[in-house]
Amino acid sequence: HAKDAGRNTYRYFTERLNSDGIEYLRITQGLRNALSGGQLVLHYQPQIDLASGALIGAEALIRWQHPGDGLLSPDRFIRIAEKTGLIVEIGNWVLHEACRQAQAWRQAGHAAMTVAVNVSAIQFRRGGIEQAVRAALEASGLAPECLELELTESVLLGGAGNMSAVFERLKDLGVKLSIDDFGTGYSSLAYLKRLRIDRLKIDQSFIRDVVDDGNDAAIVCAIIEMARALNLRTIAEGVETAAQRSFLLEHHCDESQGYFYARPLPPEQFAAFAWPQP
Ligand code: C2E
Ligand code: MG
Ligand code: MG
Ligand code: MG
């Protein structure tokens, strides 16, 4: 796929011949070094059961510990990695590292916890995702039911009908599947009855004003009710306040995640949050 990468780069430069191009080249070059030089790290954000307050899992979120620019957020480099195709290697690294960490925590005596990994639509459509998942599970020894893949609705677009076959094979491996940023995509809802999805992640744009904005409240409630009818769990993203938490609990959302509980944390800080020492 080096050829693909070249073609994408060319298209990019013909599309936008401006200063962005220099930034693009700089980041692409740097990303290759980051991958081989151990500059990529995962932070973990707790996911909380709303009714009990129990920790049920963690979402792994990538950061780039850049030698000159400090800790870079994924918004700075994931889109570029997708354009160059480097996202496949990065995605495989994320799968391996997240499974390794989850299994290490488990072996340290902490109860089973799900680790959720974001999978780029590009990596999903390129194929090989099943082998990558299988390899990460085998290398780490993590039980498949402890791994969740977060996919956006964009994986359902463009790809032909064989996408549902990939979903089927991933479910046959025993991993969990969730739809990230639910409600912001352009795909039809028909896939919800066809695909074996475990949970919907309600996009944080609906949560932000859910307490004050009747339209957001209506959308959130409709998603929760639909999910319940379809036997899917719901998790709210971007929960920042006690009022949002109460609203979600009252309206029977299952789980939540957000700064109200904790920011994404480096592994040691996550462990201190999740399993505090008396
Ligand atoms: P996402 O998967 O929807 O992740 C949620 C984002 O919301 C994260 O940003 C998280 O830090 C942020 N967030 C969590 N709680 C709150 C809150 O209460 N308020 C607000 N305002 N934000 C909150 P982050 O870590 O910068 O990641 C951004 C996006 O980058 C992710 O969105 C995901 O699409 C992508 N990404 C992150 N890690 C990976 C990865 O390993 N692989 C791929 N392919 N994409 C990733
Ligand atoms: Mg996510
Ligand atoms: Mg999201
Ligand atoms: Mg997002």
Coordinates of C-alpha atoms and ligand atoms in Angstrom, one line a residue:
H1 CA 0.0 0.0 0.0
A2 CA 3.0 2.3 -0.3
K3 CA 1.6 3.1 -3.7
D4 CA -1.7 4.1 -2.2
A5 CA 0.0 6.4 0.2
G6 CA 1.9 8.0 -2.6
R7 CA -1.3 8.6 -4.6
N8 CA -3.1 10.1 -1.6
T9 CA -0.2 12.4 -0.9
Y10 CA -0.2 13.5 -4.6
R11 CA -3.9 14.2 -4.5
Y12 CA -3.5 16.1 -1.3
F13 CA -0.9 18.4 -2.8
T14 CA -2.8 19.1 -5.9
E15 CA -5.9 19.8 -3.9
R16 CA -4.4 22.2 -1.5
L17 CA -1.1 23.9 -2.4
N18 CA -0.7 26.0 0.7
S19 CA 1.1 26.1 4.0
D20 CA -0.9 23.2 5.2
G21 CA 1.1 21.0 2.9
I22 CA 4.3 21.7 4.8
E23 CA 2.6 20.9 8.1
Y24 CA 1.3 17.7 6.5
L25 CA 4.7 16.6 5.3
R26 CA 6.3 17.4 8.7
I27 CA 3.7 15.4 10.6
T28 CA 3.8 12.4 8.2
Q29 CA 7.6 12.2 8.6
G30 CA 7.4 12.6 12.3
L31 CA 4.6 10.0 12.7
R32 CA 6.8 7.3 11.1
N33 CA 9.5 8.1 13.7
A34 CA 6.9 8.2 16.4
L35 CA 5.7 4.7 15.6
S36 CA 9.1 3.2 15.6
G37 CA 10.6 5.4 18.3
G38 CA 7.9 4.7 21.0
Q39 CA 6.5 8.2 21.0
L40 CA 2.9 7.1 20.8
V41 CA 1.1 6.5 24.1
L42 CA -2.4 5.6 25.2
H43 CA -4.3 7.4 27.8
Y44 CA -7.4 5.7 29.4
Q45 CA -10.7 7.3 30.3
P46 CA -12.9 5.5 32.8
Q47 CA -16.4 4.4 31.8
I48 CA -18.9 4.3 34.6
D49 CA -22.1 2.4 35.2
L50 CA -24.7 5.2 35.9
A51 CA -26.9 3.4 38.4
S52 CA -24.2 1.8 40.5
G53 CA -21.3 4.2 39.9
A54 CA -19.0 1.2 39.3
L55 CA -16.1 1.3 36.9
I56 CA -17.0 -0.9 33.9
G57 CA -14.2 -0.1 31.5
A58 CA -11.8 2.3 29.9
E59 CA -11.5 3.9 26.5
A60 CA -8.0 3.9 25.1
L61 CA -7.2 7.3 23.5
I62 CA -4.0 7.9 21.6
R63 CA -1.5 10.7 22.2
W64 CA 1.8 11.6 20.5
Q65 CA 4.5 12.5 22.9
H66 CA 6.3 14.7 20.4
P67 CA 9.9 15.5 21.2
G68 CA 9.5 19.2 20.4
D69 CA 5.9 20.0 20.6
G70 CA 4.8 18.1 23.7
L71 CA 1.8 15.9 24.0
L72 CA -0.3 16.1 20.8
S73 CA -4.0 15.1 20.7
P74 CA -5.3 12.7 18.0
D75 CA -7.0 15.6 16.2
R76 CA -3.6 16.8 15.2
F77 CA -2.5 13.6 13.5
I78 CA -5.1 10.9 13.0
R79 CA -6.6 12.5 9.9
I80 CA -3.2 12.7 8.3
A81 CA -2.4 9.1 9.3
E82 CA -5.6 8.1 7.5
K83 CA -4.6 9.9 4.3
T84 CA -1.2 8.3 4.2
G85 CA -2.4 4.8 5.2
L86 CA -0.1 4.9 8.2
I87 CA -3.3 4.5 10.3
V88 CA -3.2 0.8 9.7
E89 CA 0.1 0.4 11.4
I90 CA -0.9 2.9 14.1
G91 CA -4.2 1.1 14.6
N92 CA -2.4 -2.3 15.0
W93 CA -0.1 -0.8 17.6
V94 CA -3.1 0.7 19.5
L95 CA -4.8 -2.7 19.5
H96 CA -1.7 -4.5 20.8
E97 CA -0.9 -1.9 23.4
A98 CA -4.4 -1.6 24.8
C99 CA -4.8 -5.4 25.0
R100 CA -1.4 -5.7 26.7
Q101 CA -2.3 -3.0 29.3
A102 CA -5.8 -4.5 30.0
Q103 CA -4.3 -7.9 30.5
A104 CA -1.5 -6.5 32.8
W105 CA -4.2 -4.9 35.0
R106 CA -6.1 -8.1 35.0
Q107 CA -3.1 -10.1 36.1
A108 CA -2.3 -7.5 38.8
G109 CA -5.6 -8.7 40.4
H110 CA -8.1 -6.1 39.1
A111 CA -11.4 -7.4 38.1
A112 CA -12.2 -7.9 34.5
M113 CA -12.7 -4.6 32.7
T114 CA -13.4 -3.8 29.1
V115 CA -11.0 -1.8 27.1
A116 CA -12.4 0.1 24.2
V117 CA -10.3 0.8 21.2
N118 CA -11.2 3.3 18.4
V119 CA -10.8 1.8 15.0
S120 CA -10.5 4.1 12.0
A121 CA -13.0 3.5 9.2
I122 CA -10.0 3.4 6.8
Q123 CA -8.4 0.5 8.7
F124 CA -11.8 -1.3 8.9
R125 CA -12.4 -1.0 5.2
R126 CA -8.9 -1.9 4.1
G127 CA -9.5 -5.4 5.6
G128 CA -7.2 -7.2 7.9
I129 CA -8.9 -5.9 10.9
E130 CA -9.9 -9.4 12.1
Q131 CA -6.4 -10.7 11.8
A132 CA -5.1 -7.6 13.6
V133 CA -7.6 -8.1 16.5
R134 CA -6.9 -11.9 16.7
A135 CA -3.2 -11.2 16.8
A136 CA -3.5 -8.6 19.6
L137 CA -5.7 -11.0 21.6
E138 CA -3.3 -13.9 21.1
A139 CA -0.2 -11.8 21.9
S140 CA -1.7 -10.4 25.1
G141 CA -3.8 -13.3 26.3
L142 CA -6.7 -11.0 26.9
A143 CA -10.2 -12.6 26.8
P144 CA -12.1 -11.4 23.7
E145 CA -15.1 -10.2 25.7
C146 CA -12.8 -7.7 27.4
L147 CA -12.1 -5.9 24.1
E148 CA -14.5 -3.5 22.5
L149 CA -14.1 -1.9 19.1
E150 CA -15.5 1.6 18.7
L151 CA -16.6 2.2 15.1
T152 CA -18.1 5.3 13.6
E153 CA -21.1 5.2 11.3
S154 CA -18.7 6.1 8.5
V155 CA -17.5 2.4 8.3
L156 CA -21.0 1.6 7.0
L157 CA -20.8 4.1 4.2
G158 CA -19.0 3.5 0.9
G159 CA -18.1 -0.1 1.8
A160 CA -20.3 -2.6 0.1
G161 CA -22.4 -5.3 1.7
N162 CA -19.3 -7.2 2.8
M163 CA -18.9 -4.9 5.8
S164 CA -21.6 -6.8 7.6
A165 CA -19.6 -10.0 7.0
V166 CA -16.6 -8.4 8.8
F167 CA -18.9 -7.4 11.7
E168 CA -20.1 -11.0 11.8
R169 CA -16.6 -12.4 11.9
L170 CA -15.5 -9.9 14.6
K171 CA -18.5 -10.9 16.7
D172 CA -17.6 -14.6 16.2
L173 CA -14.2 -13.8 17.7
G174 CA -16.1 -12.7 20.8
V175 CA -15.2 -9.1 20.9
K176 CA -17.8 -6.3 21.6
L177 CA -18.7 -3.7 19.0
S178 CA -20.0 -0.1 19.7
I179 CA -21.0 2.8 17.5
D180 CA -19.0 5.9 18.4
D181 CA -20.4 9.4 18.0
F182 CA -23.8 8.0 17.5
G183 CA -26.3 10.4 15.9
T184 CA -23.8 12.4 14.0
G185 CA -23.3 10.1 11.0
Y186 CA -25.2 10.1 7.7
S187 CA -26.0 6.4 7.5
S188 CA -29.5 5.0 7.7
L189 CA -30.6 3.3 10.9
A190 CA -31.2 0.0 9.1
Y191 CA -27.9 -1.4 10.2
L192 CA -28.9 -1.4 13.8
K193 CA -31.2 -4.4 13.2
R194 CA -28.7 -6.2 10.9
L195 CA -25.5 -5.9 12.8
R196 CA -24.6 -7.5 16.1
I197 CA -23.8 -4.2 17.9
D198 CA -23.4 -4.1 21.7
R199 CA -23.8 -0.5 22.5
L200 CA -24.3 3.0 21.2
K201 CA -22.1 5.9 22.3
I202 CA -24.3 9.0 22.3
D203 CA -22.3 11.8 20.9
Q204 CA -21.1 14.5 23.2
S205 CA -22.7 17.2 21.1
F206 CA -26.1 16.0 22.3
I207 CA -25.0 15.8 25.9
R208 CA -23.4 19.3 26.2
D209 CA -26.8 21.2 26.5
V210 CA -29.0 18.2 27.3
V211 CA -30.2 19.8 30.6
D212 CA -31.3 23.1 29.1
D213 CA -32.0 22.4 25.4
G214 CA -35.3 20.6 24.8
N215 CA -34.3 19.4 21.4
D216 CA -31.1 17.8 22.6
A217 CA -33.0 16.2 25.5
A218 CA -35.6 14.8 23.0
I219 CA -32.8 13.4 20.8
V220 CA -31.0 11.8 23.8
C221 CA -34.2 10.3 25.1
A222 CA -35.2 8.9 21.7
I223 CA -31.7 7.3 21.3
I224 CA -32.0 5.7 24.7
E225 CA -35.5 4.4 24.1
M226 CA -34.6 3.0 20.7
A227 CA -31.5 1.3 22.1
R228 CA -33.5 -0.3 24.9
A229 CA -36.1 -1.6 22.4
L230 CA -33.2 -3.0 20.3
N231 CA -31.4 -4.5 23.3
L232 CA -28.4 -2.3 22.9
R233 CA -26.7 -0.6 25.8
T234 CA -26.1 3.2 25.8
I235 CA -23.2 5.2 27.0
A236 CA -23.2 9.0 27.1
E237 CA -20.0 10.7 26.0
G238 CA -18.7 14.1 27.3
V239 CA -20.5 14.1 30.7
E240 CA -19.1 17.1 32.5
T241 CA -21.6 18.0 35.2
A242 CA -23.6 16.4 38.0
A243 CA -26.8 17.8 36.3
Q244 CA -26.0 16.0 33.1
R245 CA -25.3 12.8 35.0
S246 CA -28.7 13.1 36.9
F247 CA -30.6 13.7 33.7
L248 CA -29.0 10.6 32.1
L249 CA -29.6 8.4 35.1
E250 CA -33.3 9.6 35.3
H251 CA -33.8 8.7 31.6
H252 CA -32.2 5.3 31.9
C253 CA -29.0 5.7 30.0
D254 CA -26.8 2.8 31.1
E255 CA -23.3 4.2 31.3
S256 CA -21.4 7.4 31.1
Q257 CA -17.9 8.8 30.4
G258 CA -16.6 12.3 30.7
Y259 CA -14.6 14.9 32.6
F260 CA -17.2 14.8 35.4
Y261 CA -15.6 11.5 36.4
A262 CA -12.1 11.8 35.0
R263 CA -10.1 13.0 32.0
P264 CA -8.3 10.4 29.9
L265 CA -5.4 9.5 32.1
P266 CA -1.9 8.0 31.7
P267 CA -1.9 4.3 32.8
E268 CA -0.5 4.9 36.3
Q269 CA -3.0 7.7 37.0
F270 CA -5.8 5.6 35.6
A271 CA -4.9 2.8 38.0
A272 CA -4.8 5.2 40.9
F273 CA -8.3 6.5 40.0
A274 CA -9.7 3.0 39.4
W275 CA -8.2 1.1 42.3
P276 CA -7.3 3.7 45.0
Q277 CA -4.9 2.5 47.7
P278 CA -6.4 3.1 51.2
Ligands
C2E1 P1 -13.8 9.8 20.4 O1 -13.5 8.4 20.3 O2 -15.3 10.3 20.2 O3 -13.3 10.2 21.9 C1 -13.9 11.1 22.7 C2 -13.1 12.4 22.8 O4 -13.8 13.3 23.7 C3 -11.7 12.3 23.4 O5 -10.9 13.3 22.7 C4 -11.9 12.6 24.8 O6 -10.7 13.0 25.5 C5 -12.9 13.7 24.8 N1 -13.7 13.8 26.0 C6 -13.9 12.9 27.0 N2 -14.7 13.3 27.9 C7 -15.0 14.6 27.6 C8 -15.7 15.6 28.2 O7 -16.3 15.4 29.3 N3 -15.8 16.8 27.6 C9 -15.2 17.1 26.4 N4 -15.3 18.3 25.8 N5 -14.4 16.1 25.8 C10 -14.3 14.9 26.4 P2 -9.4 12.9 22.2 O8 -8.7 12.0 23.1 O9 -8.8 14.2 21.8 O10 -9.8 12.0 20.9 C11 -10.4 12.6 19.8 C12 -10.8 11.6 18.7 O11 -9.6 11.0 18.1 C13 -11.6 10.4 19.3 O12 -13.0 10.8 19.4 C14 -11.4 9.4 18.2 O13 -12.2 9.6 17.1 C15 -9.9 9.7 17.7 N6 -9.0 8.8 18.4 C16 -8.5 8.8 19.6 N7 -7.7 7.7 19.8 C17 -7.7 7.0 18.7 C18 -7.0 5.8 18.2 O14 -6.3 5.1 19.0 N8 -7.3 5.4 17.0 C19 -8.1 6.1 16.1 N9 -8.3 5.6 14.9 N10 -8.7 7.2 16.5 C20 -8.5 7.7 17.8
MG2 MG -14.3 6.7 20.9
MG3 MG -17.1 9.7 20.4
MG4 MG -15.1 11.6 18.0

